[in-house]
Amino acid sequence: KQEVTQIPAALSVPEGENLVLNCSFTDSAIYNLQWFRQDPGKGLTSLLLIQSSQREQTSGRLNASLDKSSGRSTLYIAASQPGDSATYLCAGRVSSYKLIFGSGTRLLVRP
Amino acid sequence: DAGITQSPRYKITETGRQVTLMCHQTWSHSYMFWYRQDLGHGLRLIYYSAAADITDKGEVPDGYVVSRSKTENFPLTLESATRSQTSVYFCASSDRSADGSENSPLHFGNGTRLTVT
């Protein structure tokens, strides 16, 4: 059974720090790995999608990597800002209709 | 505006009542999904649809009904609401990849917070 785990569950950092969020999955047979951001009371916003054939994707201060052989993905946030405070979820797509979501990392960036 | 619109944003209903949550997307995406998000359970798939008139059960379909007569709409109906259906419901959509790679991203609406009293 495919499982997706995110560590840590919560993270608090001072503004300006670079940080890494981790996502691990048990089955390497995924089509892609997608990172989302969720603000309180809001839906999930897609940040980055890494196809299974890719190693990384970048968008602004965000960089996501994927290592299928080890079952790991990381989301790197450079020069963190208070506006980055949110819950970050990763999800592995295992079929046309099925994504397996992690339980998320709650990030607080302190001014 | 382009995107996914869910309505209502908040709903309070009584046990036993029928309630319908609406979802509308403007992208003409093939796939549409309904999830519920609960503390301790994360996101769970209720129903999904691969195209108009094609729907199928997800992980937790009991007590829910869906329809998809038009590509852009995917309503979710609770036939007889129960307290255990108190949750935040999210609709999502993604396109069908032309090469069959299933590499189109999933996009979510802002959710409907449903309380069953």
XYZ file of C-alpha atoms in Angstrom:
228
model
C 0.000 0.000 0.000
C 1.376 3.359 -1.028
C 2.002 5.706 1.868
C 3.314 9.251 1.866
C 5.010 10.620 4.960
C 6.011 14.194 5.676
C 8.566 15.113 8.286
C 8.589 17.281 10.312
C 4.914 17.761 11.134
C 5.626 21.345 12.181
C 8.518 23.737 11.709
C 9.223 27.223 13.053
C 12.065 29.288 11.583
C 13.185 32.929 11.672
C 12.642 35.056 8.606
C 15.396 34.813 5.994
C 16.356 31.224 6.738
C 16.599 28.632 3.979
C 14.636 25.498 4.776
C 13.870 22.014 3.496
C 10.625 20.102 3.792
C 10.718 16.354 3.347
C 8.316 13.927 1.705
C 8.859 10.178 1.468
C 6.796 7.573 -0.363
C 6.830 3.801 -0.137
C 6.159 2.861 -3.759
C 8.374 4.283 -6.505
C 5.702 3.604 -9.153
C 4.356 7.122 -9.248
C 3.527 9.251 -12.284
C 4.535 12.437 -10.524
C 4.946 14.169 -7.178
C 3.084 17.407 -6.550
C 3.675 19.973 -3.802
C 0.815 22.086 -2.493
C 0.418 24.947 -0.090
C -2.668 25.326 2.104
C -3.492 28.506 3.984
C -5.963 28.326 6.907
C -9.540 28.094 5.677
C -8.464 27.836 2.067
C -8.003 25.178 -0.559
C -4.751 23.669 -1.721
C -2.659 25.720 -4.128
C -0.412 23.809 -6.497
C 3.231 24.898 -6.166
C 5.286 22.470 -8.209
C 4.817 19.190 -10.038
C 7.764 16.902 -10.752
C 7.241 14.194 -13.333
C 8.675 10.767 -12.564
C 11.278 11.276 -15.314
C 12.471 14.576 -13.840
C 14.865 15.300 -10.994
C 13.760 18.766 -9.975
C 11.541 21.743 -10.692
C 11.988 25.385 -9.741
C 9.623 28.285 -9.306
C 10.984 31.494 -7.852
C 12.332 30.789 -4.360
C 10.996 27.227 -4.437
C 12.884 24.187 -5.642
C 11.513 20.670 -5.491
C 13.563 17.551 -6.102
C 12.555 13.947 -6.680
C 14.583 10.788 -6.115
C 12.389 7.839 -7.081
C 15.004 5.244 -6.191
C 15.059 6.354 -2.550
C 11.374 7.308 -2.458
C 12.056 10.877 -1.442
C 11.144 14.388 -2.474
C 12.238 17.646 -0.906
C 10.878 21.165 -1.149
C 13.539 23.814 -0.651
C 12.410 27.326 0.253
C 15.068 30.002 -0.046
C 15.120 33.175 2.048
C 11.885 32.387 3.858
C 9.349 35.150 4.528
C 6.425 35.414 6.969
C 4.109 35.112 3.962
C 5.443 31.597 3.430
C 3.724 30.488 6.645
C 1.234 27.780 5.695
C 0.821 24.017 5.613
C 2.735 22.303 2.824
C 1.495 18.979 1.466
C 3.020 16.593 -1.016
C 1.075 14.054 -3.038
C 2.159 11.188 -5.248
C -0.023 10.377 -8.255
C -0.309 6.616 -8.616
C -3.060 6.435 -11.262
C -5.237 8.681 -13.411
C -7.558 9.310 -10.492
C -5.591 8.495 -7.367
C -3.232 10.769 -5.470
C -1.775 9.754 -2.124
C -1.415 12.785 0.130
C 0.971 13.286 3.003
C -0.374 14.739 6.224
C 1.531 17.989 5.703
C 4.184 20.141 7.360
C 2.920 23.225 9.169
C 5.442 26.013 8.608
C 5.699 29.193 10.656
C 8.169 31.858 9.568
C 8.752 34.309 12.413
C 9.416 38.002 11.589
C -12.632 34.225 -13.471
C -10.980 31.003 -14.522
C -10.677 28.281 -11.937
C -12.785 26.133 -9.670
C -15.697 27.620 -7.775
C -17.362 25.824 -4.893
C -20.621 26.840 -3.300
C -21.698 27.411 -0.667
C -18.571 28.264 1.330
C -20.288 27.393 4.585
C -23.341 25.243 5.242
C -25.100 24.147 8.406
C -27.710 21.444 8.077
C -29.594 19.027 10.277
C -29.201 15.280 10.499
C -31.298 13.527 7.894
C -31.519 16.430 5.469
C -30.370 16.237 1.898
C -27.710 18.756 0.943
C -25.906 19.411 -2.338
C -22.484 20.954 -2.672
C -21.726 22.582 -6.001
C -18.518 22.597 -8.003
C -17.900 24.431 -11.265
C -14.669 24.602 -13.269
C -13.923 26.820 -16.244
C -10.940 24.930 -17.716
C -12.881 22.070 -19.345
C -10.664 19.628 -17.447
C -11.555 15.980 -17.963
C -10.999 14.801 -14.391
C -12.914 16.080 -11.410
C -12.681 14.948 -7.806
C -14.370 15.337 -4.459
C -12.293 15.084 -1.287
C -13.075 15.535 2.352
C -10.466 16.835 4.784
C -10.629 15.901 8.445
C -8.152 16.245 11.288
C -6.344 12.982 11.749
C -7.428 11.616 8.374
C -6.016 14.109 5.936
C -7.555 14.240 2.476
C -9.750 11.328 1.442
C -11.224 10.800 -1.997
C -15.008 10.479 -2.067
C -15.804 10.265 -5.794
C -14.113 11.109 -9.038
C -15.101 11.552 -12.652
C -13.026 10.957 -15.760
C -15.447 12.738 -18.116
C -19.074 13.778 -18.432
C -21.371 10.885 -17.476
C -18.448 8.830 -16.108
C -18.124 8.675 -12.336
C -16.650 6.196 -9.896
C -16.236 5.637 -6.197
C -13.197 6.700 -4.257
C -12.066 5.742 -0.788
C -15.111 6.901 1.247
C -18.216 7.008 -1.022
C -20.908 5.785 1.386
C -23.679 8.318 1.951
C -22.729 10.437 -1.059
C -24.008 10.692 -4.625
C -22.457 12.520 -7.569
C -23.439 13.341 -11.105
C -21.680 14.893 -14.051
C -24.063 15.757 -16.850
C -21.786 18.574 -18.054
C -17.988 18.654 -18.135
C -17.794 21.808 -16.038
C -20.077 20.794 -13.165
C -19.664 18.065 -10.564
C -22.190 18.367 -7.716
C -21.916 16.242 -4.568
C -25.114 15.282 -2.743
C -25.422 13.978 0.783
C -28.688 12.065 0.601
C -29.358 11.980 4.350
C -26.715 13.934 6.232
C -25.113 12.459 9.340
C -22.907 14.092 11.972
C -19.954 12.040 10.745
C -20.200 13.942 7.463
C -19.278 17.190 9.193
C -16.115 18.108 7.334
C -14.450 20.419 4.846
C -15.176 19.318 1.285
C -12.865 20.123 -1.595
C -13.516 19.828 -5.282
C -10.524 19.457 -7.595
C -9.836 19.040 -11.288
C -7.028 18.103 -13.614
C -6.665 17.796 -17.325
C -6.079 14.581 -19.213
C -2.519 14.440 -20.504
C -2.389 14.092 -24.273
C 0.407 11.514 -24.014
C -1.320 9.481 -21.315
C 1.369 10.329 -18.800
C -1.125 11.650 -16.212
C 1.178 14.584 -15.534
C -1.312 17.425 -15.392
C -1.427 19.109 -11.992
C -4.406 18.898 -9.678
C -6.164 22.196 -8.904
C -8.433 22.720 -5.906
C -11.384 24.922 -5.070
C -11.556 26.857 -1.797
C -13.745 24.285 -0.114
C -17.132 24.052 1.580
C -17.205 23.800 5.338
C -20.213 21.624 6.206
C -21.593 21.223 9.697
C -24.280 18.633 10.394
C -26.116 19.211 13.676
